[in-house]
Amino acid sequence: MSEQLSLFEKIGGEAAVDAAVDIFYRKVLSDDRISAFFEGVDMDKQAAKQKSFLTMAFGGPHNYTGLDMRLGHAHLVERGLNDSHVDAVIEDLGATLRELNVGEDLIAQVAAIAESTRNDVLGR
């Protein structure tokens, strides 16, 4: 019996994560609901952190060294980050994966992983 593929492998590995993050941030930066949270952010560093985080979250090899979710988003919570913004991020992530022809079953798994970080991101 063959070893079960991780979500990371099913979506296409590192190349797919790289493409997804690039498309995702184009969507996020043009999304009026959340783009203001990224003003003044070094987007190359942000994209690298997101790629490492998603690789880890999807069960791939990881060397994610970003700050704890709670700590990493605390300054944004102070600026008003709330559930509607997390919803927008998850929606943009789903749209990104659809654009990359990822199946709805895998998109649902990715959304569930993103959803599992909501309370930490929002400092609850």
Coordinates of N, CA and C in Angstrom, one line a residue:
M1 N 0.8 -1.2 0.0 CA 0.0 0.0 0.0 C 0.9 1.2 0.0
S2 N 0.6 2.2 -0.9 CA 1.4 3.4 -1.0 C 1.1 4.3 0.2
E3 N 2.2 5.1 0.5 CA 2.0 6.1 1.6 C 1.1 7.2 1.1
Q4 N 0.2 7.6 2.0 CA -0.7 8.7 1.7 C 0.0 10.0 1.4
L5 N -0.4 10.7 0.4 CA 0.2 12.0 0.0 C -0.3 13.0 1.0
S6 N 0.6 13.9 1.4 CA 0.2 15.1 2.2 C -0.6 16.1 1.3
L7 N -1.3 16.9 2.0 CA -2.0 18.0 1.3 C -1.0 18.8 0.4
F8 N 0.2 19.0 1.0 CA 1.3 19.8 0.3 C 1.6 19.1 -1.0
E9 N 1.7 17.8 -1.0 CA 2.0 17.0 -2.2 C 0.9 17.0 -3.2
K10 N -0.4 16.9 -2.7 CA -1.6 16.8 -3.5 C -1.8 18.1 -4.3
I11 N -1.4 19.3 -3.7 CA -1.6 20.5 -4.4 C -0.5 20.9 -5.4
G12 N 0.6 20.1 -5.3 CA 1.7 20.3 -6.3 C 3.0 20.7 -5.7
G13 N 3.2 20.6 -4.3 CA 4.4 20.9 -3.7 C 4.9 22.3 -3.7
E14 N 6.2 22.5 -3.6 CA 6.7 23.8 -3.4 C 6.4 24.8 -4.6
A15 N 6.4 24.3 -5.8 CA 6.1 25.2 -7.0 C 4.6 25.7 -6.9
A16 N 3.7 24.8 -6.4 CA 2.3 25.2 -6.3 C 2.2 26.2 -5.2
V17 N 2.8 26.0 -4.0 CA 2.8 26.9 -2.9 C 3.3 28.3 -3.3
D18 N 4.5 28.3 -4.0 CA 5.0 29.6 -4.5 C 4.1 30.3 -5.4
A19 N 3.5 29.6 -6.4 CA 2.5 30.2 -7.3 C 1.3 30.7 -6.5
A20 N 0.8 29.9 -5.6 CA -0.4 30.3 -4.8 C -0.1 31.6 -4.0
V21 N 1.0 31.6 -3.3 CA 1.3 32.8 -2.5 C 1.4 34.1 -3.4
D22 N 2.1 34.0 -4.5 CA 2.2 35.1 -5.4 C 0.8 35.6 -5.8
I23 N 0.0 34.7 -6.3 CA -1.4 35.1 -6.7 C -2.2 35.6 -5.5
F24 N -2.1 34.9 -4.4 CA -2.8 35.3 -3.2 C -2.5 36.7 -2.8
Y25 N -1.2 37.1 -2.7 CA -0.9 38.5 -2.3 C -1.3 39.5 -3.4
R26 N -1.4 39.2 -4.6 CA -1.9 40.1 -5.6 C -3.4 40.3 -5.3
K27 N -4.1 39.3 -5.0 CA -5.5 39.4 -4.6 C -5.7 40.2 -3.3
V28 N -4.9 39.9 -2.3 CA -5.0 40.6 -1.0 C -4.7 42.1 -1.1
L29 N -3.7 42.4 -1.9 CA -3.3 43.8 -2.0 C -4.3 44.6 -2.8
S30 N -5.1 43.9 -3.6 CA -6.2 44.6 -4.4 C -7.5 44.5 -3.7
D31 N -7.6 43.9 -2.5 CA -8.8 43.7 -1.8 C -9.0 44.8 -0.8
D32 N -10.0 45.7 -1.1 CA -10.2 46.9 -0.3 C -10.5 46.6 1.2
R33 N -11.0 45.4 1.4 CA -11.4 45.0 2.8 C -10.1 44.8 3.7
I34 N -9.0 44.4 3.1 CA -7.8 44.1 3.9 C -6.5 44.7 3.5
S35 N -6.4 45.3 2.3 CA -5.2 45.8 1.8 C -4.5 46.8 2.7
A36 N -5.2 47.6 3.5 CA -4.6 48.6 4.4 C -3.7 48.0 5.4
F37 N -4.0 46.7 5.8 CA -3.2 46.0 6.8 C -1.8 45.7 6.3
F38 N -1.6 45.8 5.0 CA -0.3 45.5 4.4 C 0.5 46.7 4.0
E39 N 0.0 47.9 4.2 CA 0.7 49.2 3.9 C 2.0 49.2 4.7
G40 N 3.1 49.5 4.0 CA 4.4 49.6 4.6 C 5.1 48.2 4.9
V41 N 4.4 47.1 4.5 CA 5.0 45.8 4.8 C 5.9 45.4 3.6
D42 N 7.1 44.8 4.0 CA 8.0 44.3 3.0 C 7.4 43.0 2.4
M43 N 6.8 43.1 1.3 CA 6.0 42.0 0.7 C 6.9 40.8 0.3
D44 N 8.1 41.0 0.0 CA 9.0 39.9 -0.3 C 9.2 39.0 1.0
K45 N 9.5 39.7 2.1 CA 9.6 39.0 3.4 C 8.3 38.4 3.8
Q46 N 7.2 39.1 3.6 CA 5.9 38.6 3.9 C 5.5 37.3 3.1
A47 N 5.8 37.4 1.8 CA 5.5 36.2 0.9 C 6.4 35.0 1.4
A48 N 7.6 35.3 1.7 CA 8.5 34.2 2.1 C 8.0 33.5 3.4
K49 N 7.5 34.3 4.4 CA 6.9 33.8 5.6 C 5.7 33.0 5.3
Q50 N 4.8 33.5 4.4 CA 3.6 32.8 4.1 C 3.9 31.5 3.4
K51 N 4.9 31.5 2.5 CA 5.2 30.2 1.8 C 5.7 29.2 2.8
S52 N 6.5 29.6 3.8 CA 7.0 28.7 4.8 C 5.8 28.2 5.7
F53 N 5.0 29.1 6.0 CA 3.8 28.7 6.9 C 2.9 27.8 6.2
L54 N 2.5 28.1 4.9 CA 1.6 27.2 4.2 C 2.2 25.8 3.9
T55 N 3.5 25.8 3.6 CA 4.2 24.5 3.4 C 4.1 23.7 4.7
M56 N 4.3 24.3 5.8 CA 4.2 23.6 7.1 C 2.7 23.2 7.3
A57 N 1.8 24.1 7.2 CA 0.4 23.8 7.4 C -0.2 22.7 6.5
F58 N 0.4 22.6 5.3 CA -0.1 21.6 4.4 C 0.6 20.3 4.5
G59 N 1.5 20.2 5.6 CA 2.2 18.9 5.8 C 3.4 18.7 5.0
G60 N 4.0 19.7 4.5 CA 5.2 19.6 3.7 C 6.4 19.8 4.6
P61 N 7.6 19.7 4.0 CA 8.8 20.0 4.9 C 8.8 21.4 5.4
H62 N 9.1 21.6 6.6 CA 9.0 23.0 7.1 C 10.2 23.5 7.8
N63 N 10.5 24.8 7.6 CA 11.5 25.5 8.3 C 10.8 26.9 8.6
Y64 N 9.6 26.9 9.0 CA 8.8 28.1 9.3 C 9.4 28.7 10.6
T65 N 9.8 29.9 10.5 CA 10.4 30.6 11.6 C 9.7 31.9 12.0
G66 N 8.5 32.0 11.4 CA 7.7 33.2 11.7 C 7.3 33.3 13.2
L67 N 6.9 34.5 13.6 CA 6.4 34.6 15.0 C 5.2 33.8 15.2
D68 N 5.0 33.4 16.4 CA 3.7 32.8 16.8 C 2.5 33.6 16.2
M69 N 1.5 33.0 15.7 CA 0.4 33.7 15.1 C -0.2 34.8 15.9
R70 N -0.3 34.6 17.2 CA -0.9 35.6 18.1 C 0.0 36.8 18.2
L71 N 1.3 36.6 18.4 CA 2.2 37.6 18.5 C 2.4 38.4 17.2
G72 N 2.4 37.6 16.1 CA 2.7 38.1 14.8 C 1.5 39.0 14.3
H73 N 0.3 38.8 14.8 CA -0.8 39.6 14.4 C -1.3 40.6 15.4
A74 N -0.7 40.6 16.6 CA -1.2 41.5 17.7 C -1.3 43.0 17.3
H75 N -0.3 43.5 16.5 CA -0.3 44.9 16.1 C -1.4 45.2 15.1
L76 N -1.9 44.1 14.4 CA -3.0 44.3 13.5 C -4.3 44.3 14.2
V77 N -4.4 43.4 15.2 CA -5.6 43.4 16.1 C -5.8 44.8 16.7
E78 N -4.7 45.4 17.1 CA -4.8 46.8 17.7 C -5.3 47.8 16.7
R79 N -5.1 47.5 15.4 CA -5.5 48.4 14.3 C -6.9 48.0 13.8
G80 N -7.6 47.0 14.5 CA -8.9 46.7 14.2 C -9.2 45.4 13.4
L81 N -8.1 44.6 13.3 CA -8.3 43.3 12.6 C -9.4 42.5 13.3
N82 N -10.3 41.9 12.5 CA -11.4 41.2 13.1 C -11.8 40.0 12.2
D83 N -12.9 39.4 12.6 CA -13.4 38.2 11.9 C -13.7 38.5 10.4
S84 N -14.2 39.6 10.1 CA -14.5 39.9 8.7 C -13.2 40.0 7.8
H85 N -12.1 40.4 8.4 CA -10.8 40.4 7.7 C -10.3 39.0 7.5
V86 N -10.4 38.1 8.6 CA -10.0 36.7 8.4 C -10.9 36.1 7.3
D87 N -12.2 36.4 7.3 CA -13.0 35.8 6.3 C -12.5 36.2 4.9
A88 N -12.1 37.5 4.7 CA -11.6 38.0 3.4 C -10.4 37.2 3.0
V89 N -9.5 37.0 4.0 CA -8.2 36.3 3.7 C -8.5 34.9 3.2
I90 N -9.4 34.2 4.0 CA -9.7 32.8 3.6 C -10.4 32.8 2.2
E91 N -11.3 33.7 2.0 CA -12.0 33.8 0.7 C -10.9 34.0 -0.5
D92 N -10.0 35.0 -0.3 CA -9.0 35.2 -1.3 C -8.1 34.0 -1.5
L93 N -7.8 33.3 -0.4 CA -7.0 32.0 -0.5 C -7.8 31.0 -1.4
G94 N -9.1 30.8 -1.1 CA -9.9 29.9 -1.9 C -9.9 30.3 -3.4
A95 N -10.1 31.6 -3.6 CA -10.1 32.1 -5.0 C -8.8 31.8 -5.7
T96 N -7.7 32.0 -5.0 CA -6.3 31.7 -5.5 C -6.2 30.3 -5.9
L97 N -6.6 29.4 -5.0 CA -6.5 27.9 -5.3 C -7.4 27.5 -6.5
R98 N -8.6 28.1 -6.6 CA -9.4 27.8 -7.7 C -8.8 28.2 -9.0
E99 N -8.1 29.4 -9.0 CA -7.4 29.9 -10.2 C -6.3 28.9 -10.6
L100 N -5.7 28.2 -9.6 CA -4.7 27.2 -9.9 C -5.3 25.8 -10.1
N101 N -6.6 25.7 -10.3 CA -7.3 24.5 -10.6 C -7.1 23.4 -9.5
V102 N -7.0 23.9 -8.3 CA -7.0 22.9 -7.1 C -8.5 22.5 -6.9
G103 N -8.7 21.2 -6.6 CA -10.0 20.7 -6.4 C -10.7 21.2 -5.2
E104 N -12.0 21.3 -5.2 CA -12.8 21.8 -4.1 C -12.6 21.1 -2.8
D105 N -12.3 19.7 -2.9 CA -12.1 19.0 -1.7 C -10.8 19.4 -1.0
L106 N -9.8 19.7 -1.8 CA -8.5 20.2 -1.2 C -8.6 21.7 -0.8
I107 N -9.4 22.5 -1.5 CA -9.6 23.8 -1.1 C -10.3 23.9 0.3
A108 N -11.3 22.9 0.5 CA -12.0 22.9 1.8 C -11.0 22.5 2.9
Q109 N -10.0 21.6 2.6 CA -9.0 21.3 3.6 C -8.1 22.5 3.9
V110 N -7.7 23.2 2.9 CA -6.9 24.4 3.1 C -7.7 25.4 3.9
A111 N -9.0 25.6 3.6 CA -9.8 26.6 4.3 C -9.9 26.2 5.8
A112 N -10.0 24.9 6.1 CA -10.1 24.4 7.4 C -8.8 24.7 8.2
I113 N -7.7 24.5 7.6 CA -6.4 24.8 8.2 C -6.3 26.3 8.5
A114 N -6.7 27.1 7.5 CA -6.7 28.6 7.8 C -7.7 28.9 8.9
E115 N -8.8 28.3 8.9 CA -9.9 28.6 9.9 C -9.3 28.2 11.3
S116 N -8.5 27.2 11.4 CA -8.0 26.7 12.7 C -7.1 27.8 13.3
T117 N -6.6 28.7 12.5 CA -5.7 29.8 13.1 C -6.5 31.0 13.5
R118 N -7.8 31.1 13.2 CA -8.5 32.3 13.5 C -8.4 32.9 14.9
N119 N -8.6 32.1 15.9 CA -8.6 32.6 17.3 C -7.2 33.1 17.7
D120 N -6.1 32.4 17.2 CA -4.8 32.9 17.5 C -4.5 34.2 16.7
V121 N -4.9 34.3 15.5 CA -4.6 35.5 14.7 C -5.3 36.7 15.3
L122 N -6.5 36.4 15.9 CA -7.3 37.5 16.4 C -7.1 37.7 17.9
G123 N -6.1 36.9 18.5 CA -5.7 37.1 19.9 C -6.8 36.7 20.9
R124 N -7.6 35.7 20.6 CA -8.6 35.3 21.5 C -8.3 34.0 22.2

